[in-house]
CSV table of C-alpha atoms in Angstrom, one decimal:
chain,number,residue,atom,x,y,z
A,1,UNK,CA,39.7,-35.9,-96.3
A,2,UNK,CA,43.3,-36.3,-95.3
A,3,UNK,CA,43.9,-32.6,-96.0
A,4,UNK,CA,41.0,-31.7,-93.7
A,5,UNK,CA,42.3,-33.8,-90.9
A,6,UNK,CA,45.8,-32.4,-91.1
A,7,UNK,CA,44.4,-28.9,-91.2
A,8,UNK,CA,42.2,-29.8,-88.3
A,9,UNK,CA,45.2,-30.9,-86.3
A,10,UNK,CA,47.4,-27.9,-87.2
A,11,UNK,CA,44.8,-25.4,-86.1
A,12,UNK,CA,45.5,-26.3,-82.4
A,13,UNK,CA,42.6,-28.6,-82.4
A,14,UNK,CA,40.2,-25.7,-82.4
A,15,UNK,CA,37.7,-28.0,-84.2
A,16,UNK,CA,37.2,-26.0,-87.4
A,17,UNK,CA,35.4,-28.2,-89.9
A,18,UNK,CA,35.7,-27.4,-93.6
A,19,UNK,CA,33.0,-28.5,-96.0
A,20,UNK,CA,30.5,-31.2,-95.2
A,21,UNK,CA,32.1,-34.6,-95.2
A,22,UNK,CA,29.7,-37.4,-94.3
A,23,UNK,CA,32.2,-39.1,-92.1
A,24,UNK,CA,32.7,-36.0,-90.0
A,25,UNK,CA,29.0,-34.9,-89.7
A,26,UNK,CA,28.4,-34.1,-86.0
A,27,UNK,CA,26.1,-36.2,-83.9
A,28,UNK,CA,24.3,-34.9,-80.8
A,29,UNK,CA,24.9,-36.0,-77.2
A,30,UNK,CA,23.2,-34.6,-74.1
A,31,UNK,CA,24.6,-34.8,-70.6
A,32,UNK,CA,23.0,-33.7,-67.4
A,33,UNK,CA,25.4,-32.8,-64.6
A,34,UNK,CA,23.8,-33.5,-61.3
A,35,UNK,CA,26.0,-31.2,-59.3
A,36,UNK,CA,23.6,-31.1,-56.3
A,37,UNK,CA,23.8,-34.9,-55.9
A,38,UNK,CA,27.4,-35.6,-54.8
A,39,UNK,CA,27.8,-39.3,-54.6
A,40,UNK,CA,30.9,-40.1,-52.5
A,41,UNK,CA,34.6,-40.0,-53.2
A,42,UNK,CA,36.4,-41.3,-56.2
A,43,UNK,CA,39.3,-43.2,-54.6
A,44,UNK,CA,42.7,-42.2,-55.9
A,45,UNK,CA,43.6,-45.9,-55.9
A,46,UNK,CA,41.4,-46.4,-59.0
A,47,UNK,CA,44.4,-44.8,-60.8
A,48,UNK,CA,46.9,-47.5,-59.8
A,49,UNK,CA,49.5,-49.2,-61.9
A,50,UNK,CA,51.1,-52.7,-62.2
A,51,UNK,CA,54.7,-53.8,-62.4
A,52,UNK,CA,55.2,-57.5,-63.0
A,53,UNK,CA,58.4,-59.5,-63.6
A,54,UNK,CA,57.5,-59.8,-67.2
A,55,UNK,CA,59.6,-58.9,-70.3
A,56,UNK,CA,61.3,-55.5,-69.8
A,57,UNK,CA,59.0,-54.1,-67.1
A,58,UNK,CA,61.4,-54.5,-64.2
A,59,UNK,CA,64.8,-55.4,-65.7
A,60,UNK,CA,65.7,-52.9,-68.5
A,61,UNK,CA,62.6,-51.0,-67.6
A,62,UNK,CA,62.3,-49.6,-64.1
A,63,UNK,CA,65.6,-51.1,-63.0
A,64,UNK,CA,68.8,-50.6,-64.9
A,65,UNK,CA,71.3,-51.3,-62.1
A,66,UNK,CA,73.4,-48.9,-60.1
A,67,UNK,CA,76.3,-49.1,-62.6
A,68,UNK,CA,74.2,-48.0,-65.5
A,69,UNK,CA,75.1,-44.9,-67.5
A,70,UNK,CA,71.4,-44.0,-67.4
A,71,UNK,CA,70.8,-41.6,-64.4
A,72,UNK,CA,69.3,-43.7,-61.6
A,73,UNK,CA,68.7,-43.9,-57.9
A,74,UNK,CA,69.7,-47.3,-56.4
A,75,UNK,CA,69.4,-48.7,-59.9
A,76,UNK,CA,65.9,-47.2,-60.7
A,77,UNK,CA,65.7,-44.9,-63.6
A,78,UNK,CA,65.2,-41.2,-62.6
A,79,UNK,CA,63.2,-40.3,-65.7
A,80,UNK,CA,60.7,-43.0,-65.0
A,81,UNK,CA,60.4,-41.9,-61.4
A,82,UNK,CA,59.8,-38.3,-62.5
A,83,UNK,CA,57.2,-39.3,-65.1
A,84,UNK,CA,55.2,-41.5,-62.7
A,85,UNK,CA,55.3,-38.8,-59.9
A,86,UNK,CA,53.7,-36.5,-62.4
A,87,UNK,CA,50.8,-38.9,-62.6
A,88,UNK,CA,50.4,-38.8,-58.8
A,89,UNK,CA,50.6,-42.6,-59.1
A,90,UNK,CA,48.7,-43.8,-56.0
A,91,UNK,CA,49.7,-47.5,-55.8
A,92,UNK,CA,51.9,-50.0,-57.6
A,93,UNK,CA,51.2,-53.7,-57.7
A,94,UNK,CA,54.2,-56.2,-57.7
A,95,UNK,CA,55.7,-58.8,-58.4
A,96,UNK,CA,52.8,-60.1,-60.5
A,97,UNK,CA,50.5,-61.3,-62.1
A,98,UNK,CA,51.2,-64.8,-62.9
A,99,UNK,CA,54.7,-64.4,-61.7
A,100,UNK,CA,53.5,-63.8,-58.1
A,101,UNK,CA,52.5,-67.4,-57.5
A,102,UNK,CA,56.0,-68.5,-58.7
A,103,UNK,CA,57.9,-66.0,-56.7
A,104,UNK,CA,59.6,-66.8,-53.4
A,105,UNK,CA,60.4,-63.5,-51.7
A,106,UNK,CA,63.3,-64.7,-49.6
A,107,UNK,CA,65.3,-65.3,-52.9
A,108,UNK,CA,65.3,-61.5,-53.4
A,109,UNK,CA,66.7,-60.2,-50.1
A,110,UNK,CA,70.2,-59.9,-48.7
A,111,UNK,CA,73.4,-59.1,-50.5
A,112,UNK,CA,72.8,-59.1,-54.2
A,113,UNK,CA,75.8,-61.2,-55.1
A,114,UNK,CA,74.5,-63.9,-52.8
A,115,UNK,CA,70.9,-64.1,-54.2
A,116,UNK,CA,70.0,-67.2,-56.2
A,117,UNK,CA,69.1,-66.9,-59.8
A,118,UNK,CA,65.7,-68.1,-61.0
A,119,UNK,CA,64.1,-69.0,-64.3
A,120,UNK,CA,61.0,-67.0,-65.1
A,121,UNK,CA,59.1,-70.0,-66.4
A,122,UNK,CA,55.9,-67.9,-66.8
A,123,UNK,CA,57.2,-65.2,-69.1
A,124,UNK,CA,59.8,-66.0,-71.7
A,125,UNK,CA,61.9,-68.6,-69.8
A,126,UNK,CA,64.6,-66.0,-69.0
A,127,UNK,CA,67.0,-66.2,-66.1
A,128,UNK,CA,66.7,-63.5,-63.5
A,129,UNK,CA,69.4,-62.8,-60.9
A,130,UNK,CA,66.9,-61.5,-58.2
A,131,UNK,CA,68.8,-58.2,-58.0
A,132,UNK,CA,65.4,-56.5,-57.8
A,133,UNK,CA,63.6,-57.8,-54.7
A,134,UNK,CA,61.5,-56.7,-51.8
A,135,UNK,CA,63.8,-53.9,-50.5
A,136,UNK,CA,64.4,-52.6,-54.0
A,137,UNK,CA,60.7,-52.5,-54.8
A,138,UNK,CA,59.5,-50.9,-51.5
A,139,UNK,CA,62.3,-48.3,-51.6
A,140,UNK,CA,61.3,-47.5,-55.2
A,141,UNK,CA,57.8,-46.9,-54.0
A,142,UNK,CA,59.1,-44.4,-51.5
A,143,UNK,CA,60.9,-42.6,-54.4
A,144,UNK,CA,57.6,-42.6,-56.3
A,145,UNK,CA,55.6,-41.4,-53.3
A,146,UNK,CA,53.2,-44.3,-53.9
A,147,UNK,CA,51.7,-47.2,-51.8
A,148,UNK,CA,53.0,-50.7,-52.6
A,149,UNK,CA,50.5,-53.4,-53.4
A,150,UNK,CA,52.2,-56.8,-52.8
A,151,UNK,CA,50.8,-59.9,-54.5
A,152,UNK,CA,51.4,-63.0,-52.3
A,153,UNK,CA,52.2,-66.5,-53.4
A,154,UNK,CA,49.4,-68.8,-52.6
A,155,UNK,CA,50.1,-71.1,-55.6
A,156,UNK,CA,53.6,-72.6,-55.2
A,157,UNK,CA,54.2,-71.0,-51.8
A,158,UNK,CA,53.1,-71.8,-48.3
A,159,UNK,CA,51.1,-70.1,-45.6
A,160,UNK,CA,54.2,-69.7,-43.5
A,161,UNK,CA,56.1,-68.1,-46.4
A,162,UNK,CA,53.4,-65.4,-46.8
A,163,UNK,CA,53.0,-64.9,-43.1
A,164,UNK,CA,56.8,-64.3,-42.9
A,165,UNK,CA,56.7,-61.8,-45.7
A,166,UNK,CA,54.0,-59.7,-43.9
A,167,UNK,CA,56.1,-59.8,-40.7
A,168,UNK,CA,59.3,-59.0,-42.5
A,169,UNK,CA,58.0,-55.8,-44.1
A,170,UNK,CA,55.6,-54.6,-41.5
A,171,UNK,CA,56.5,-55.7,-37.9
A,172,UNK,CA,58.2,-53.0,-35.9
A,173,UNK,CA,59.1,-55.0,-32.8
A,174,UNK,CA,61.6,-57.9,-32.3
A,175,UNK,CA,60.9,-61.1,-34.3
A,176,UNK,CA,62.8,-63.5,-36.5
A,177,UNK,CA,61.6,-61.7,-39.6
A,178,UNK,CA,62.0,-58.1,-38.5
A,179,UNK,CA,65.5,-59.0,-37.1
A,180,UNK,CA,66.3,-60.3,-40.6
A,181,UNK,CA,65.0,-57.1,-42.2
A,182,UNK,CA,67.2,-55.0,-39.9
A,183,UNK,CA,70.2,-57.3,-40.7
A,184,UNK,CA,69.5,-56.6,-44.4
A,185,UNK,CA,69.7,-52.8,-43.8
A,186,UNK,CA,66.1,-51.7,-43.2
A,187,UNK,CA,65.6,-50.6,-39.6
A,188,UNK,CA,62.0,-49.4,-39.8
A,189,UNK,CA,59.2,-51.4,-41.4
A,190,UNK,CA,57.6,-50.2,-44.6
A,191,UNK,CA,54.0,-50.7,-43.3
A,192,UNK,CA,52.6,-52.1,-46.5
A,193,UNK,CA,48.8,-52.0,-46.5
A,194,UNK,CA,47.6,-53.7,-49.7
A,195,UNK,CA,48.1,-57.4,-50.0
A,196,UNK,CA,46.8,-59.7,-52.8
A,197,UNK,CA,46.1,-63.3,-51.5
A,198,UNK,CA,47.3,-65.0,-54.7
A,199,UNK,CA,46.6,-64.0,-58.3
A,200,UNK,CA,44.3,-65.6,-60.8
A,201,UNK,CA,43.8,-68.7,-58.7
A,202,UNK,CA,41.4,-70.0,-61.4
A,203,UNK,CA,44.3,-70.1,-63.9
A,204,UNK,CA,48.0,-69.5,-63.6
A,205,UNK,CA,47.7,-69.1,-59.8
A,206,UNK,CA,46.8,-72.7,-59.3
A,207,UNK,CA,44.0,-73.8,-61.6
A,208,UNK,CA,41.7,-73.9,-58.6
A,209,UNK,CA,37.9,-74.1,-58.4
A,210,UNK,CA,36.3,-71.2,-56.5
A,211,UNK,CA,35.2,-73.6,-53.8
A,212,UNK,CA,38.7,-74.8,-53.2
A,213,UNK,CA,40.2,-71.3,-53.3
A,214,UNK,CA,37.7,-70.2,-50.6
A,215,UNK,CA,39.4,-72.6,-48.2
A,216,UNK,CA,42.9,-71.6,-49.3
A,217,UNK,CA,42.0,-67.9,-48.9
A,218,UNK,CA,40.6,-68.4,-45.4
A,219,UNK,CA,43.7,-70.2,-44.3
A,220,UNK,CA,46.2,-67.8,-45.8
A,221,UNK,CA,44.3,-64.7,-44.7
A,222,UNK,CA,44.0,-65.9,-41.1
A,223,UNK,CA,47.8,-66.2,-40.7
A,224,UNK,CA,48.5,-62.8,-42.4
A,225,UNK,CA,48.7,-61.0,-39.2
A,226,UNK,CA,49.3,-57.3,-38.6
A,227,UNK,CA,47.8,-53.9,-38.3
A,228,UNK,CA,45.8,-52.2,-41.0
A,229,UNK,CA,46.2,-54.9,-43.6
A,230,UNK,CA,43.9,-54.6,-46.7
A,231,UNK,CA,43.5,-58.2,-47.9
A,232,UNK,CA,42.4,-58.7,-51.5
A,233,UNK,CA,41.0,-62.1,-52.7
A,234,UNK,CA,41.9,-63.5,-56.1
A,235,UNK,CA,38.7,-62.7,-58.1
A,236,UNK,CA,36.9,-63.5,-61.3
A,237,UNK,CA,38.1,-63.8,-64.8
A,238,UNK,CA,35.7,-61.5,-66.7
A,239,UNK,CA,32.1,-62.7,-66.4
A,240,UNK,CA,32.7,-65.7,-64.1
A,241,UNK,CA,29.9,-64.6,-61.7
A,242,UNK,CA,29.9,-67.9,-60.0
A,243,UNK,CA,33.4,-67.2,-58.8
A,244,UNK,CA,32.3,-63.9,-57.1
A,245,UNK,CA,29.2,-65.5,-55.7
A,246,UNK,CA,31.2,-68.4,-54.2
A,247,UNK,CA,33.7,-66.1,-52.5
A,248,UNK,CA,31.1,-63.7,-51.2
A,249,UNK,CA,29.2,-66.7,-49.7
A,250,UNK,CA,32.2,-68.6,-48.4
A,251,UNK,CA,34.6,-66.0,-47.0
A,252,UNK,CA,33.7,-64.1,-43.8
A,253,UNK,CA,33.5,-60.4,-44.6
A,254,UNK,CA,35.9,-59.7,-41.7
A,255,UNK,CA,38.6,-61.7,-43.4
A,256,UNK,CA,38.8,-59.7,-46.6
A,257,UNK,CA,38.7,-56.2,-47.9
A,258,UNK,CA,38.5,-56.6,-51.6
A,259,UNK,CA,37.8,-59.1,-54.4
A,260,UNK,CA,39.7,-58.7,-57.6
A,261,UNK,CA,38.4,-58.7,-61.2
A,262,UNK,CA,40.5,-59.0,-64.3
A,263,UNK,CA,39.3,-57.9,-67.8
A,264,UNK,CA,41.3,-57.2,-70.9
A,265,UNK,CA,40.0,-55.5,-74.0
A,266,UNK,CA,40.6,-58.5,-76.2
A,267,UNK,CA,38.0,-59.5,-78.8
A,268,UNK,CA,39.7,-62.8,-79.7
A,269,UNK,CA,42.4,-64.4,-77.5
A,270,UNK,CA,43.5,-66.7,-80.4
A,271,UNK,CA,44.0,-63.8,-82.8
A,272,UNK,CA,44.5,-60.5,-80.9
A,273,UNK,CA,45.5,-58.4,-83.9
A,274,UNK,CA,48.3,-55.8,-84.3
A,275,UNK,CA,48.8,-52.8,-82.0
A,276,UNK,CA,49.2,-50.5,-85.0
A,277,UNK,CA,47.8,-50.7,-88.5
A,278,UNK,CA,44.6,-52.3,-87.3
A,279,UNK,CA,41.3,-52.3,-89.3
A,280,UNK,CA,38.1,-50.5,-88.3
A,281,UNK,CA,36.6,-53.8,-87.5
A,282,UNK,CA,39.5,-54.6,-85.1
A,283,UNK,CA,39.1,-51.1,-83.6
A,284,UNK,CA,35.4,-51.5,-83.1
A,285,UNK,CA,35.7,-55.0,-81.6
A,286,UNK,CA,38.4,-53.8,-79.2
A,287,UNK,CA,36.2,-50.9,-78.0
A,288,UNK,CA,33.3,-53.2,-77.6
A,289,UNK,CA,35.3,-55.4,-75.3
A,290,UNK,CA,36.6,-52.3,-73.4
A,291,UNK,CA,33.1,-50.9,-72.9
A,292,UNK,CA,32.0,-54.3,-71.6
A,293,UNK,CA,33.6,-53.3,-68.3
A,294,UNK,CA,30.4,-51.4,-67.5
A,295,UNK,CA,28.4,-54.7,-67.6
A,296,UNK,CA,31.0,-56.7,-65.7
A,297,UNK,CA,31.2,-54.2,-62.9
A,298,UNK,CA,27.4,-53.8,-62.7
A,299,UNK,CA,26.8,-57.6,-62.5
A,300,UNK,CA,29.6,-58.4,-60.1
A,301,UNK,CA,28.5,-55.5,-57.9
A,302,UNK,CA,24.9,-56.8,-57.9
A,303,UNK,CA,26.2,-60.1,-56.5
A,304,UNK,CA,28.4,-58.4,-53.9
A,305,UNK,CA,25.5,-56.2,-52.8
A,306,UNK,CA,23.5,-59.3,-51.8
A,307,UNK,CA,26.0,-60.3,-49.2
A,308,UNK,CA,27.5,-56.9,-48.5
A,309,UNK,CA,24.8,-54.2,-48.8
A,310,UNK,CA,26.9,-51.7,-46.9
A,311,UNK,CA,29.7,-52.0,-49.6
A,312,UNK,CA,32.4,-52.8,-47.1
A,313,UNK,CA,34.2,-55.1,-49.7
A,314,UNK,CA,35.8,-53.3,-52.6
A,315,UNK,CA,35.8,-54.5,-56.2
A,316,UNK,CA,39.5,-54.3,-57.2
A,317,UNK,CA,40.0,-54.3,-60.9
A,318,UNK,CA,43.8,-54.9,-60.6
A,319,UNK,CA,44.4,-55.9,-64.2
A,320,UNK,CA,42.8,-54.1,-67.2
A,321,UNK,CA,43.9,-52.7,-70.5
A,322,UNK,CA,44.4,-53.5,-74.2
A,323,UNK,CA,46.3,-56.7,-75.2
A,324,UNK,CA,47.5,-57.3,-78.8
A,325,UNK,CA,50.0,-59.3,-80.7
A,326,UNK,CA,53.6,-58.4,-79.7
A,327,UNK,CA,55.7,-56.2,-81.9
A,328,UNK,CA,57.6,-58.0,-84.6
A,329,UNK,CA,61.1,-59.2,-83.6
A,330,UNK,CA,60.4,-59.2,-79.9
A,331,UNK,CA,60.2,-62.1,-77.5
A,332,UNK,CA,56.5,-63.4,-77.5
A,333,UNK,CA,56.7,-63.9,-73.8
A,334,UNK,CA,57.6,-60.3,-73.2
A,335,UNK,CA,54.2,-58.8,-74.3
A,336,UNK,CA,55.8,-55.7,-75.7
A,337,UNK,CA,53.4,-53.7,-77.8
A,338,UNK,CA,52.9,-50.1,-79.1
A,339,UNK,CA,50.3,-47.8,-77.6
A,340,UNK,CA,48.1,-45.7,-79.9
A,341,UNK,CA,45.1,-43.4,-79.7
A,342,UNK,CA,43.0,-46.6,-79.6
A,343,UNK,CA,44.6,-47.3,-76.2
A,344,UNK,CA,43.8,-43.7,-75.2
A,345,UNK,CA,40.1,-44.5,-75.9
A,346,UNK,CA,40.3,-47.7,-73.8
A,347,UNK,CA,41.9,-45.7,-70.9
A,348,UNK,CA,39.5,-42.8,-71.0
A,349,UNK,CA,36.3,-44.8,-71.3
A,350,UNK,CA,37.4,-47.3,-68.7
A,351,UNK,CA,38.4,-44.7,-66.2
A,352,UNK,CA,35.0,-43.0,-66.7
A,353,UNK,CA,33.3,-46.3,-65.9
A,354,UNK,CA,35.5,-46.7,-62.7
A,355,UNK,CA,34.7,-43.2,-61.6
A,356,UNK,CA,31.0,-43.7,-62.1
A,357,UNK,CA,31.1,-47.0,-60.1
A,358,UNK,CA,33.4,-45.6,-57.3
A,359,UNK,CA,30.9,-46.7,-54.6
A,360,UNK,CA,32.2,-50.2,-55.2
A,361,UNK,CA,35.3,-49.9,-57.3
A,362,UNK,CA,38.0,-48.6,-54.9
A,363,UNK,CA,41.3,-49.9,-56.5
A,364,UNK,CA,42.3,-50.6,-60.1
A,365,UNK,CA,45.6,-51.3,-61.8
A,366,UNK,CA,46.4,-50.7,-65.5
A,367,UNK,CA,48.4,-53.5,-67.0
A,368,UNK,CA,51.2,-52.6,-67.2
A,369,UNK,CA,53.4,-49.7,-66.3
A,370,UNK,CA,56.6,-50.0,-68.4
A,371,UNK,CA,57.3,-51.8,-71.7
A,372,UNK,CA,54.5,-54.4,-71.2
A,373,UNK,CA,50.9,-54.4,-72.6
A,374,UNK,CA,49.1,-51.0,-72.4
A,375,UNK,CA,52.2,-49.3,-70.9
A,376,UNK,CA,52.3,-45.7,-70.0
A,377,UNK,CA,56.0,-45.6,-70.6
A,378,UNK,CA,58.3,-47.3,-73.2
A,379,UNK,CA,62.1,-47.4,-73.0
A,380,UNK,CA,64.9,-48.2,-75.4
A,381,UNK,CA,68.3,-47.8,-73.9
A,382,UNK,CA,68.6,-44.3,-72.6
A,383,UNK,CA,65.5,-43.2,-74.5
A,384,UNK,CA,62.1,-43.0,-72.9
A,385,UNK,CA,58.7,-42.0,-74.2
A,386,UNK,CA,55.2,-41.3,-72.8
A,387,UNK,CA,52.4,-43.1,-74.5
A,388,UNK,CA,48.9,-41.7,-75.3
A,389,UNK,CA,47.6,-43.8,-72.3
A,390,UNK,CA,50.1,-41.9,-70.1
A,391,UNK,CA,48.6,-38.6,-71.2
A,392,UNK,CA,45.0,-39.8,-70.4
A,393,UNK,CA,46.1,-40.8,-66.9
A,394,UNK,CA,47.8,-37.5,-66.4
A,395,UNK,CA,44.7,-35.5,-67.7
A,396,UNK,CA,42.4,-37.6,-65.4
A,397,UNK,CA,44.4,-37.2,-62.2
A,398,UNK,CA,42.2,-34.3,-61.3
A,399,UNK,CA,39.5,-36.9,-60.3
A,400,UNK,CA,41.7,-38.6,-57.7
A,401,UNK,CA,40.0,-38.4,-54.3
A,402,UNK,CA,37.5,-35.9,-55.7
A,403,UNK,CA,33.8,-36.1,-55.0
A,404,UNK,CA,31.9,-37.9,-57.7
A,405,UNK,CA,29.2,-35.8,-59.5
A,406,UNK,CA,26.6,-38.2,-61.1
A,407,UNK,CA,25.9,-37.7,-64.8
A,408,UNK,CA,23.1,-38.8,-67.1
A,409,UNK,CA,24.3,-39.3,-70.7
A,410,UNK,CA,22.2,-39.7,-73.8
A,411,UNK,CA,24.5,-40.3,-76.7
A,412,UNK,CA,24.2,-41.3,-80.3
A,413,UNK,CA,25.7,-44.6,-81.4
A,414,UNK,CA,28.9,-45.6,-83.1
A,415,UNK,CA,27.6,-48.0,-85.8
A,416,UNK,CA,29.7,-50.5,-87.5
A,417,UNK,CA,28.0,-53.1,-89.7
A,418,UNK,CA,25.0,-54.5,-87.7
A,419,UNK,CA,26.5,-53.5,-84.3
A,420,UNK,CA,26.6,-50.3,-82.3
A,421,UNK,CA,28.3,-48.8,-79.3
A,422,UNK,CA,27.5,-45.6,-77.3
A,423,UNK,CA,29.8,-43.0,-78.8
A,424,UNK,CA,30.4,-40.8,-75.8
A,425,UNK,CA,31.1,-41.6,-72.1
A,426,UNK,CA,31.4,-39.0,-69.4
A,427,UNK,CA,32.4,-38.7,-65.7
A,428,UNK,CA,32.6,-35.7,-63.4
A,429,UNK,CA,33.8,-34.7,-60.0
A,430,UNK,CA,34.4,-31.8,-57.7
A,431,UNK,CA,37.8,-31.5,-56.0
A,432,UNK,CA,38.7,-30.2,-52.5
A,433,UNK,CA,39.2,-26.6,-53.8
A,434,UNK,CA,35.8,-26.5,-55.4
A,435,UNK,CA,36.8,-27.0,-59.0
A,436,UNK,CA,34.5,-29.1,-61.2
A,437,UNK,CA,36.1,-31.4,-63.7
A,438,UNK,CA,34.4,-33.2,-66.6
A,439,UNK,CA,36.1,-35.9,-68.6
A,440,UNK,CA,34.5,-36.9,-71.9
A,441,UNK,CA,35.5,-39.5,-74.5
A,442,UNK,CA,34.3,-40.0,-78.0
A,443,UNK,CA,35.1,-43.5,-79.2
A,444,UNK,CA,33.5,-43.0,-82.6
A,445,UNK,CA,36.2,-43.4,-85.1
A,446,UNK,CA,34.4,-41.5,-87.8
A,447,UNK,CA,32.2,-38.8,-86.5
A,448,UNK,CA,32.4,-35.7,-84.4
A,449,UNK,CA,30.1,-35.4,-81.4
A,450,UNK,CA,28.4,-32.2,-80.4
A,451,UNK,CA,27.8,-32.4,-76.6
A,452,UNK,CA,25.5,-30.3,-74.6
A,453,UNK,CA,26.0,-30.5,-70.9
A,454,UNK,CA,23.3,-29.1,-68.6
A,455,UNK,CA,24.8,-27.5,-65.5
A,456,UNK,CA,21.7,-25.7,-64.4
A,457,UNK,CA,21.8,-24.9,-60.7
A,458,UNK,CA,25.5,-24.2,-60.6
A,459,UNK,CA,27.0,-20.8,-61.4
A,460,UNK,CA,30.1,-21.4,-63.4
A,461,UNK,CA,32.0,-18.4,-64.6
A,462,UNK,CA,34.6,-20.0,-66.8
A,463,UNK,CA,35.6,-23.2,-68.5
A,464,UNK,CA,39.0,-24.4,-69.7
A,465,UNK,CA,40.3,-27.7,-70.8
A,466,UNK,CA,42.7,-30.0,-72.7
A,467,UNK,CA,42.2,-32.5,-75.5
A,468,UNK,CA,44.0,-35.6,-76.7
A,469,UNK,CA,43.5,-36.6,-80.3
A,470,UNK,CA,45.4,-37.1,-83.5
A,471,UNK,CA,45.1,-37.3,-87.3
A,472,UNK,CA,44.8,-41.1,-87.3
A,473,UNK,CA,43.4,-43.5,-84.7
A,474,UNK,CA,46.6,-45.6,-84.7
A,475,UNK,CA,48.9,-42.6,-84.3
A,476,UNK,CA,51.5,-43.1,-81.5
A,477,UNK,CA,54.7,-41.8,-80.1
A,478,UNK,CA,58.0,-43.3,-81.2
A,479,UNK,CA,61.6,-42.8,-79.9
A,480,UNK,CA,62.3,-40.8,-83.0
A,481,UNK,CA,59.1,-38.6,-82.5
A,482,UNK,CA,58.2,-39.0,-78.8
A,483,UNK,CA,55.7,-36.1,-78.8
A,484,UNK,CA,53.6,-36.9,-81.9
A,485,UNK,CA,50.6,-37.5,-79.7
A,486,UNK,CA,50.2,-35.2,-76.7
A,487,UNK,CA,47.6,-33.0,-75.0
A,488,UNK,CA,46.7,-29.6,-76.4
A,489,UNK,CA,44.6,-26.7,-75.2
A,490,UNK,CA,40.9,-27.3,-75.9
A,491,UNK,CA,39.2,-24.3,-77.4
A,492,UNK,CA,35.8,-25.6,-78.5
A,493,UNK,CA,33.8,-25.1,-75.3
A,494,UNK,CA,31.0,-22.5,-74.9
A,495,UNK,CA,29.4,-21.8,-71.5
A,496,UNK,CA,26.2,-19.9,-71.5
A,497,UNK,CA,22.9,-19.8,-69.6
A,498,UNK,CA,23.4,-23.1,-67.7
A,499,UNK,CA,24.5,-24.9,-70.7
A,500,UNK,CA,28.0,-26.0,-71.7
A,501,UNK,CA,28.5,-26.9,-75.4
A,502,UNK,CA,31.6,-28.7,-76.7
A,503,UNK,CA,32.6,-30.5,-79.8
A,504,UNK,CA,34.4,-33.8,-79.6
A,505,UNK,CA,36.4,-34.8,-82.6
A,506,UNK,CA,36.5,-38.5,-83.6
A,507,UNK,CA,38.5,-40.7,-81.2
A,508,UNK,CA,39.3,-37.9,-78.7
A,509,UNK,CA,39.5,-37.4,-74.9
A,510,UNK,CA,38.7,-34.1,-73.3
A,511,UNK,CA,39.0,-33.0,-69.7
A,512,UNK,CA,37.3,-29.7,-68.7
A,513,UNK,CA,37.7,-27.5,-65.7
A,514,UNK,CA,34.9,-25.3,-64.5
A,515,UNK,CA,35.2,-22.5,-62.0
């Protein structure tokens, strides 16, 4: 069996199967591509990222300081900037997370040697010198070519503090805050659009009830004044549908633009399990939790539809991803974990769900960007690697701002014990140049899936694609072998007579391009 998988991998993933192993017997999936039923735009902001003051995400991640030997621009690593620009990263959320409701933005402006130090009581109890603050983050976003998403402090902060922050970064005329910005070296405002009005108000953001938070939100949002602000309410933890109902009932629609939702692929919060070397049961349970995103979005959307049938308010899934036990020998409060093909499965399947619900899901943020949780980038000193999750995000960038093509999927099940999950998920889109892209994920750890896609009614002349898979489901990139897992050309696609046939290996992600 191991010989077959190695050979399978060495043959450029051309999907040649030797013999008849029971664990690799193909299953059948049928997909109908409804190319004549375009269903609105997939917002590029679904492909957003998250940078919290947590562990080595900011300090010793993005930011190494201007005196570092690592090539940088104003202290920000050039290699990270280049890697994220290659993802067409649309937005970046900062400074938290739980840190946001402990962060006082005025501590992070002005001359760096005059900024007060703070203790990050939320994550690891480490002391930070505030050398990375508002100017540093917003100028980094300019380097990245991305839109900033600022999370405001409604927990330990004040209404005036958040109102001042909005004025500081956005007001173009003369005012106390814009004058202070100019004094600190920034003549023109940054014109930040996306604003979170607190974070996880039900927990680390203040342990509030939804009824209490409604009043707080209305107050804060009223005094966040400026043009073109996109205000996002702190939303539900997973399946807390009462939270969403209370916000939709209690907040005037003209006061908010989005409601957040947080869901991590964690089967057991008390015993998350390792990021590598996990059992099939741990893999199955993690994928079960990840695929639950479909149910959560469907049910929260149904509540929002009652009060907002025109879908003015977005569902903003601004924290999602896999969460495991930290790597041995690392600070438990730093949440540093390895990223494997299991994480690629989480990413591909979740992004398919977001794409297919893009009528309501307009913004999402993978947690997190560098060195924390399901990171797309890991660093160690001067070394940097791209994770399997990074490669999925790069393969899927073709969907950004493309027109959704609805799909109907009938798939076999991935069975483990007495439980089962759908093996294959699919989403499709048509971009501005007329190209059609189909992304397909097989989460089944053991079996190949034969997929037949009905494209009747469209005359496609050619198909090409890329695949991400590996010999083992916990394969990952290391600083010694940073390209162990990376995309390859996909050769197992046949287009004939209105039908597209492909073979998906176990635990694989494929993105096809049809012309």
